[in-house]
Short mmCIF file of C-alpha atoms in Angstrom, two decimals:
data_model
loop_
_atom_site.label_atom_id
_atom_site.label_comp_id
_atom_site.label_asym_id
_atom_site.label_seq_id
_atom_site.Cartn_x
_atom_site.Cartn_y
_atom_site.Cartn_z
CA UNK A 1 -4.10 -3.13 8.67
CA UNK A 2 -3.70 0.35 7.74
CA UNK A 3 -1.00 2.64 6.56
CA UNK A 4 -0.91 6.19 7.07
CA UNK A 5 0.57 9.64 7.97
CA UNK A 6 -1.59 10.32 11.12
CA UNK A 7 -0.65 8.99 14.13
CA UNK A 8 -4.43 8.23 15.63
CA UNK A 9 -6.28 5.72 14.37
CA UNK A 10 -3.41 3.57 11.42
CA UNK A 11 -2.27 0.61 12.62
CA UNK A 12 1.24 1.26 10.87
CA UNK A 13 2.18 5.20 10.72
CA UNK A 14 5.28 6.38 8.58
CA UNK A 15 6.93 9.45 8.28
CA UNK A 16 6.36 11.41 5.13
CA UNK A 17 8.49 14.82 4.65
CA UNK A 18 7.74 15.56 1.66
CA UNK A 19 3.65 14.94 2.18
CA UNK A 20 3.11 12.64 -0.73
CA UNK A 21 1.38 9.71 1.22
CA UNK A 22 -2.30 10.50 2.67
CA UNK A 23 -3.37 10.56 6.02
CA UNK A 24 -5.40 7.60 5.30
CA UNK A 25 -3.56 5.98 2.05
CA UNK A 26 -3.40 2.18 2.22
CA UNK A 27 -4.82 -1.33 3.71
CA UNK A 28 -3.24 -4.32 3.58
CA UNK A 29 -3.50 -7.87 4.79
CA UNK A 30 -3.03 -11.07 4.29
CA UNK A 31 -6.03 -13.73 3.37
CA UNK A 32 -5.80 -17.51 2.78
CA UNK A 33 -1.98 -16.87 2.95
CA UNK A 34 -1.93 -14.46 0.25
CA UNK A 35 -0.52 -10.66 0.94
CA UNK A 36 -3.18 -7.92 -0.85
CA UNK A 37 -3.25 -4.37 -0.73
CA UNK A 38 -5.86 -1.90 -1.20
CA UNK A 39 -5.62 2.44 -2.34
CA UNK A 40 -8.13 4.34 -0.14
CA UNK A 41 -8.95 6.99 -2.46
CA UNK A 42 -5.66 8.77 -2.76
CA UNK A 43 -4.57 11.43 -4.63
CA UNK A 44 -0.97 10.30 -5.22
CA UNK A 45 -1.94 7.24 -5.63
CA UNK A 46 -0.70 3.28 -4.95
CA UNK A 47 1.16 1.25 -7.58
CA UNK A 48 1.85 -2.48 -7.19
CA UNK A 49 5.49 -3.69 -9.23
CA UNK A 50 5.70 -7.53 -9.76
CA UNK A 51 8.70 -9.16 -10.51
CA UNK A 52 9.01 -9.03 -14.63
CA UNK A 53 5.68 -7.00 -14.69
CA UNK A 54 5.00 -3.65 -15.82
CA UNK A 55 3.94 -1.28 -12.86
CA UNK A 56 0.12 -1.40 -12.44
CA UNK A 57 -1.72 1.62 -10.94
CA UNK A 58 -4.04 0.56 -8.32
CA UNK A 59 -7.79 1.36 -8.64
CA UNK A 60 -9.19 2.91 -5.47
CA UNK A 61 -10.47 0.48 -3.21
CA UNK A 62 -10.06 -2.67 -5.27
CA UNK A 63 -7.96 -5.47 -4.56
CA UNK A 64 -4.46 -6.17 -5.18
CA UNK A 65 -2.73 -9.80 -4.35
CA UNK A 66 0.92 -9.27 -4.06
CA UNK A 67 4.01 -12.46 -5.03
CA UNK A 68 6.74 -12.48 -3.24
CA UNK A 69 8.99 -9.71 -4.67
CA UNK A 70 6.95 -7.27 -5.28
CA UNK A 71 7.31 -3.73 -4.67
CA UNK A 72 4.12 -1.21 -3.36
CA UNK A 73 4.73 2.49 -3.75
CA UNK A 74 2.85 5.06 -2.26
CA UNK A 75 3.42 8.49 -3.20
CA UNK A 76 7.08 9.10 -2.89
CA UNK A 77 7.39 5.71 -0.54
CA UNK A 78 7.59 1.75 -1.07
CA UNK A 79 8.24 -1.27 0.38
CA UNK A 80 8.67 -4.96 -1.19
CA UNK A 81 7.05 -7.96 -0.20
CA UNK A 82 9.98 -10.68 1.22
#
């Protein structure tokens, strides 16, 4: 799946106001029963929070498996896993 400002073409579209999450900003899905996430190329960016972890800034277009707990932010947005 996709995340995204635009309303053609994401699977998922979210209102943004103050225009801090890209058009095109993040995938996501779930494989083997494990949630991931993945930046596409932003410029604000996507950082993954685990429970007790330090915040890690994504690298564009790698990888991220997610626990259950953890927080995604997206430019000025987030949402936790449950």
């Amino acid at each position: 799946y996709e995340i995204g400002v635009r309303l053609v073409g994401s699977e998922m579209c979210i209102r943004d106001r103050a225009g801090t999450v890209a058009e095109e900003h993040l995938q996501f899905g779930v494989s083997r029963g494990v949630f991931w996430v993945k930046d596409l190329q932003t410029v604000a960016g996507t950082v993954v929070e685990e429970p007790g972890s330090p915040a890690l800034q994504c690298i564009p277009l790698d990888t991220y498996s997610l626990v259950r707990g953890s927080r995604v932010r997206m430019g000025g947005l987030s949402f936790t896993l449950h």
